[in-house]
C-alpha atoms as a PDB file:
ATOM      1  CA  GLY A   1      -0.480   0.183  -0.211  1.00  0.00           C
ATOM      2  CA  PRO A   2       0.568   3.111  -0.121  1.00  0.00           C
ATOM      3  CA  ASN A   3       3.567   5.052   2.258  1.00  0.00           C
ATOM      4  CA  TRP A   4       3.948   8.636   3.475  1.00  0.00           C
ATOM      5  CA  HIS A   5       7.173  10.307   2.379  1.00  0.00           C
ATOM      6  CA  CYS A   6       9.636   7.954   4.093  1.00  0.00           C
ATOM      7  CA  PRO A   7       9.723   5.830   7.122  1.00  0.00           C
ATOM      8  CA  CYS A   8      11.762   8.390   9.234  1.00  0.00           C
ATOM      9  CA  CYS A   9       9.564  11.188   8.240  1.00  0.00           C
ATOM     10  CA  ALA A  10       6.037   9.233   9.253  1.00  0.00           C
ATOM     11  CA  ILE A  11       7.143   9.098  12.715  1.00  0.00           C
ATOM     12  CA  SER A  12       9.112  12.062  13.391  1.00  0.00           C
ATOM     13  CA  PRO A  13       7.690  15.467  14.143  1.00  0.00           C
ATOM     14  CA  LEU A  14       8.645  17.710  10.808  1.00  0.00           C
ATOM     15  CA  ALA A  15       9.672  21.671  11.412  1.00  0.00           C
ATOM     16  CA  ILE A  16       9.093  22.135   7.819  1.00  0.00           C
ATOM     17  CA  TYR A  17       6.096  24.796   6.057  1.00  0.00           C
ATOM     18  CA  THR A  18       4.272  24.927   3.152  1.00  0.00           C
ATOM     19  CA  THR A  19       3.971  28.429   2.423  1.00  0.00           C
ATOM     20  CA  TRP A  20       1.340  28.480  -0.181  1.00  0.00           C
ATOM     21  CA  ILE A  21       0.766  32.304  -1.986  1.00  0.00           C
ATOM     22  CA  CYS A  22      -2.117  32.788  -3.759  1.00  0.00           C
ATOM     23  CA  CYS A  23      -1.845  34.490  -7.494  1.00  0.00           C
ATOM     24  CA  SER A  24      -5.658  34.940  -7.632  1.00  0.00           C
ATOM     25  CA  GLU A  25      -9.287  36.347  -6.570  1.00  0.00           C
ATOM     26  CA  LEU A  26     -10.949  33.670  -4.943  1.00  0.00           C
ATOM     27  CA  LYS A  27     -14.376  33.664  -3.382  1.00  0.00           C
ATOM     28  CA  ALA A  28     -16.205  30.578  -1.168  1.00  0.00           C
ATOM     29  CA  PRO A  29     -18.169  28.515  -2.008  1.00  0.00           C
ATOM     30  CA  LYS A  30     -17.847  29.009  -5.816  1.00  0.00           C
ATOM     31  CA  ASP A  31     -14.440  29.027  -6.499  1.00  0.00           C
ATOM     32  CA  SER A  32     -11.440  26.514  -5.309  1.00  0.00           C
ATOM     33  CA  ILE A  33      -9.919  27.575  -2.421  1.00  0.00           C
ATOM     34  CA  LEU A  34      -7.020  25.688  -0.350  1.00  0.00           C
ATOM     35  CA  GLY A  35      -8.206  24.510   2.938  1.00  0.00           C
ATOM     36  CA  ILE A  36      -6.349  22.486   5.967  1.00  0.00           C
ATOM     37  CA  VAL A  37      -8.141  20.576   8.917  1.00  0.00           C
ATOM     38  CA  PRO A  38      -6.569  22.688  12.002  1.00  0.00           C
ATOM     39  CA  TYR A  39      -4.137  20.107  14.264  1.00  0.00           C
ATOM     40  CA  SER A  40      -3.861  17.397  11.878  1.00  0.00           C
ATOM     41  CA  HIS A  41       0.444  17.947  11.612  1.00  0.00           C
ATOM     42  CA  LYS A  42       0.187  16.381  15.015  1.00  0.00           C
ATOM     43  CA  HIS A  43      -1.769  13.039  14.246  1.00  0.00           C
ATOM     44  CA  THR A  44       0.891   9.914  15.067  1.00  0.00           C
ATOM     45  CA  LEU A  45      -0.621   7.134  12.674  1.00  0.00           C
ATOM     46  CA  TRP A  46       1.414   8.553   9.239  1.00  0.00           C
ATOM     47  CA  ASP A  47       3.276   5.496   8.919  1.00  0.00           C
ATOM     48  CA  LEU A  48      -0.138   3.265   8.813  1.00  0.00           C
ATOM     49  CA  PRO A  49      -1.980   5.308   6.553  1.00  0.00           C
ATOM     50  CA  HIS A  50      -6.103   4.481   5.478  1.00  0.00           C
ATOM     51  CA  LYS A  51      -5.757   1.880   2.726  1.00  0.00           C
ATOM     52  CA  ASN A  52      -5.553   3.597  -0.676  1.00  0.00           C
ATOM     53  CA  SER A  53      -4.368   7.246   0.963  1.00  0.00           C
ATOM     54  CA  GLN A  54      -1.813   8.927   2.801  1.00  0.00           C
ATOM     55  CA  LEU A  55      -3.793   9.959   5.783  1.00  0.00           C
ATOM     56  CA  PRO A  56      -3.127   8.777   8.426  1.00  0.00           C
ATOM     57  CA  SER A  57      -5.296   5.928  10.047  1.00  0.00           C
ATOM     58  CA  ASP A  58      -5.879   7.783  13.713  1.00  0.00           C
ATOM     59  CA  PHE A  59      -7.694  10.599  10.844  1.00  0.00           C
ATOM     60  CA  ASN A  60     -11.085  11.116  11.382  1.00  0.00           C
ATOM     61  CA  TRP A  61     -13.273  12.086   8.053  1.00  0.00           C
ATOM     62  CA  ASP A  62     -15.556  13.952  10.751  1.00  0.00           C
ATOM     63  CA  LYS A  63     -12.984  16.506  11.332  1.00  0.00           C
ATOM     64  CA  LYS A  64     -13.625  20.323  10.851  1.00  0.00           C
ATOM     65  CA  TRP A  65     -11.994  21.894   7.963  1.00  0.00           C
ATOM     66  CA  CYS A  66     -10.520  25.669   7.590  1.00  0.00           C
ATOM     67  CA  ILE A  67     -11.563  27.039   4.769  1.00  0.00           C
ATOM     68  CA  PRO A  68     -11.233  30.898   3.853  1.00  0.00           C
ATOM     69  CA  LYS A  69     -14.319  32.797   2.396  1.00  0.00           C
ATOM     70  CA  GLU A  70     -12.091  34.205   0.364  1.00  0.00           C
ATOM     71  CA  ILE A  71      -8.407  35.061  -0.856  1.00  0.00           C
ATOM     72  CA  SER A  72      -6.275  37.489  -3.314  1.00  0.00           C
ATOM     73  CA  TYR A  73      -3.965  38.731  -5.220  1.00  0.00           C
ATOM     74  CA  GLY A  74      -0.518  37.961  -2.706  1.00  0.00           C
ATOM     75  CA  ASP A  75      -2.274  36.149   0.386  1.00  0.00           C
ATOM     76  CA  LEU A  76      -0.565  33.959   2.193  1.00  0.00           C
ATOM     77  CA  ILE A  77      -1.114  30.548   4.323  1.00  0.00           C
ATOM     78  CA  ILE A  78       1.319  28.402   5.849  1.00  0.00           C
ATOM     79  CA  PHE A  79       1.308  25.351   7.461  1.00  0.00           C
ATOM     80  CA  ASN A  80       3.202  22.910   8.791  1.00  0.00           C
ATOM     81  CA  ILE A  81       4.059  20.140   5.871  1.00  0.00           C
ATOM     82  CA  LYS A  82       2.308  17.132   7.637  1.00  0.00           C
ATOM     83  CA  THR A  83      -0.946  19.117   7.675  1.00  0.00           C
ATOM     84  CA  ILE A  84      -4.096  17.727   6.151  1.00  0.00           C
ATOM     85  CA  HIS A  85      -5.184  20.194   3.342  1.00  0.00           C
ATOM     86  CA  ALA A  86      -7.149  20.263  -0.126  1.00  0.00           C
ATOM     87  CA  SER A  87      -8.566  22.506  -2.419  1.00  0.00           C
ATOM     88  CA  SER A  88     -12.587  22.999  -2.579  1.00  0.00           C
ATOM     89  CA  LEU A  89     -14.490  22.218  -5.220  1.00  0.00           C
ATOM     90  CA  ASN A  90     -14.768  24.662  -8.017  1.00  0.00           C
ATOM     91  CA  THR A  91     -18.467  25.253  -8.299  1.00  0.00           C
ATOM     92  CA  SER A  92     -17.883  28.770 -11.029  1.00  0.00           C
ATOM     93  CA  SER A  93     -19.074  29.345 -13.900  1.00  0.00           C
ATOM     94  CA  PRO A  94     -17.325  29.409 -16.228  1.00  0.00           C
ATOM     95  CA  ARG A  95     -14.966  28.121 -14.044  1.00  0.00           C
ATOM     96  CA  ALA A  96     -12.507  29.866 -12.777  1.00  0.00           C
ATOM     97  CA  TYR A  97      -8.460  29.604 -12.672  1.00  0.00           C
ATOM     98  CA  ARG A  98      -7.035  29.586  -9.575  1.00  0.00           C
ATOM     99  CA  PHE A  99      -3.175  29.890  -9.534  1.00  0.00           C
ATOM    100  CA  SER A 100      -0.803  29.374  -7.071  1.00  0.00           C
ATOM    101  CA  MET A 101       2.654  29.320  -5.581  1.00  0.00           C
ATOM    102  CA  ASP A 102       3.851  26.861  -3.139  1.00  0.00           C
ATOM    103  CA  THR A 103       7.180  26.108  -1.470  1.00  0.00           C
ATOM    104  CA  ARG A 104       8.710  24.492   1.351  1.00  0.00           C
ATOM    105  CA  ILE A 105      11.035  26.041   3.769  1.00  0.00           C
ATOM    106  CA  GLN A 106      12.699  24.536   7.383  1.00  0.00           C
ATOM    107  CA  ILE A 107      13.204  27.246  10.589  1.00  0.00           C
ATOM    108  CA  ILE A 108      16.622  25.510  12.121  1.00  0.00           C
ATOM    109  CA  ASP A 109      18.147  27.023  15.071  1.00  0.00           C
ATOM    110  CA  ASP A 110      21.737  28.186  14.519  1.00  0.00           C
ATOM    111  CA  ASN A 111      22.683  27.412  18.520  1.00  0.00           C
ATOM    112  CA  ASN A 112      22.246  24.250  18.582  1.00  0.00           C
ATOM    113  CA  LYS A 113      21.086  23.254  14.823  1.00  0.00           C
ATOM    114  CA  GLU A 114      18.003  20.950  15.741  1.00  0.00           C
ATOM    115  CA  ASN A 115      14.608  21.994  13.896  1.00  0.00           C
ATOM    116  CA  VAL A 116      12.174  24.395  15.463  1.00  0.00           C
ATOM    117  CA  ASP A 117       8.470  24.151  16.049  1.00  0.00           C
ATOM    118  CA  ILE A 118       7.124  27.430  14.706  1.00  0.00           C
ATOM    119  CA  THR A 119       3.592  26.285  14.157  1.00  0.00           C
ATOM    120  CA  GLU A 120       1.697  27.151  17.843  1.00  0.00           C
ATOM    121  CA  SER A 121       3.016  30.909  16.609  1.00  0.00           C
ATOM    122  CA  ILE A 122       1.622  31.081  13.449  1.00  0.00           C
ATOM    123  CA  ASN A 123      -1.245  29.436  15.440  1.00  0.00           C
ATOM    124  CA  ASP A 124      -1.814  32.713  16.961  1.00  0.00           C
ATOM    125  CA  ILE A 125      -1.812  34.476  14.194  1.00  0.00           C
ATOM    126  CA  LYS A 126      -5.214  35.633  13.587  1.00  0.00           C
END
């Protein structure tokens, strides 16, 4: 069956973040907007995924998704690489073109050369 990116990554906390930058104007519910499941990066069973999935076996689809109501050019969403995320359904007519860029960042503490978890600080941003 499918496994996560690497066995060691699946069972270890990762201080690697995705930065998603919006390059178009979008409004929910008609346009396709990136949504996340808050705190889903804290799941522990990534090494035992759901069948035919990369989702951890302790993930429950009843979790509440966070989807912005609207996003604009240059809006930025930052989330831990293990955060469960997906785009919402695009129901606009004609179909809106969604364009975004994403990249990965890893924050290292220069004093002790360890990964730094910035998730709690990011969660404080409203």
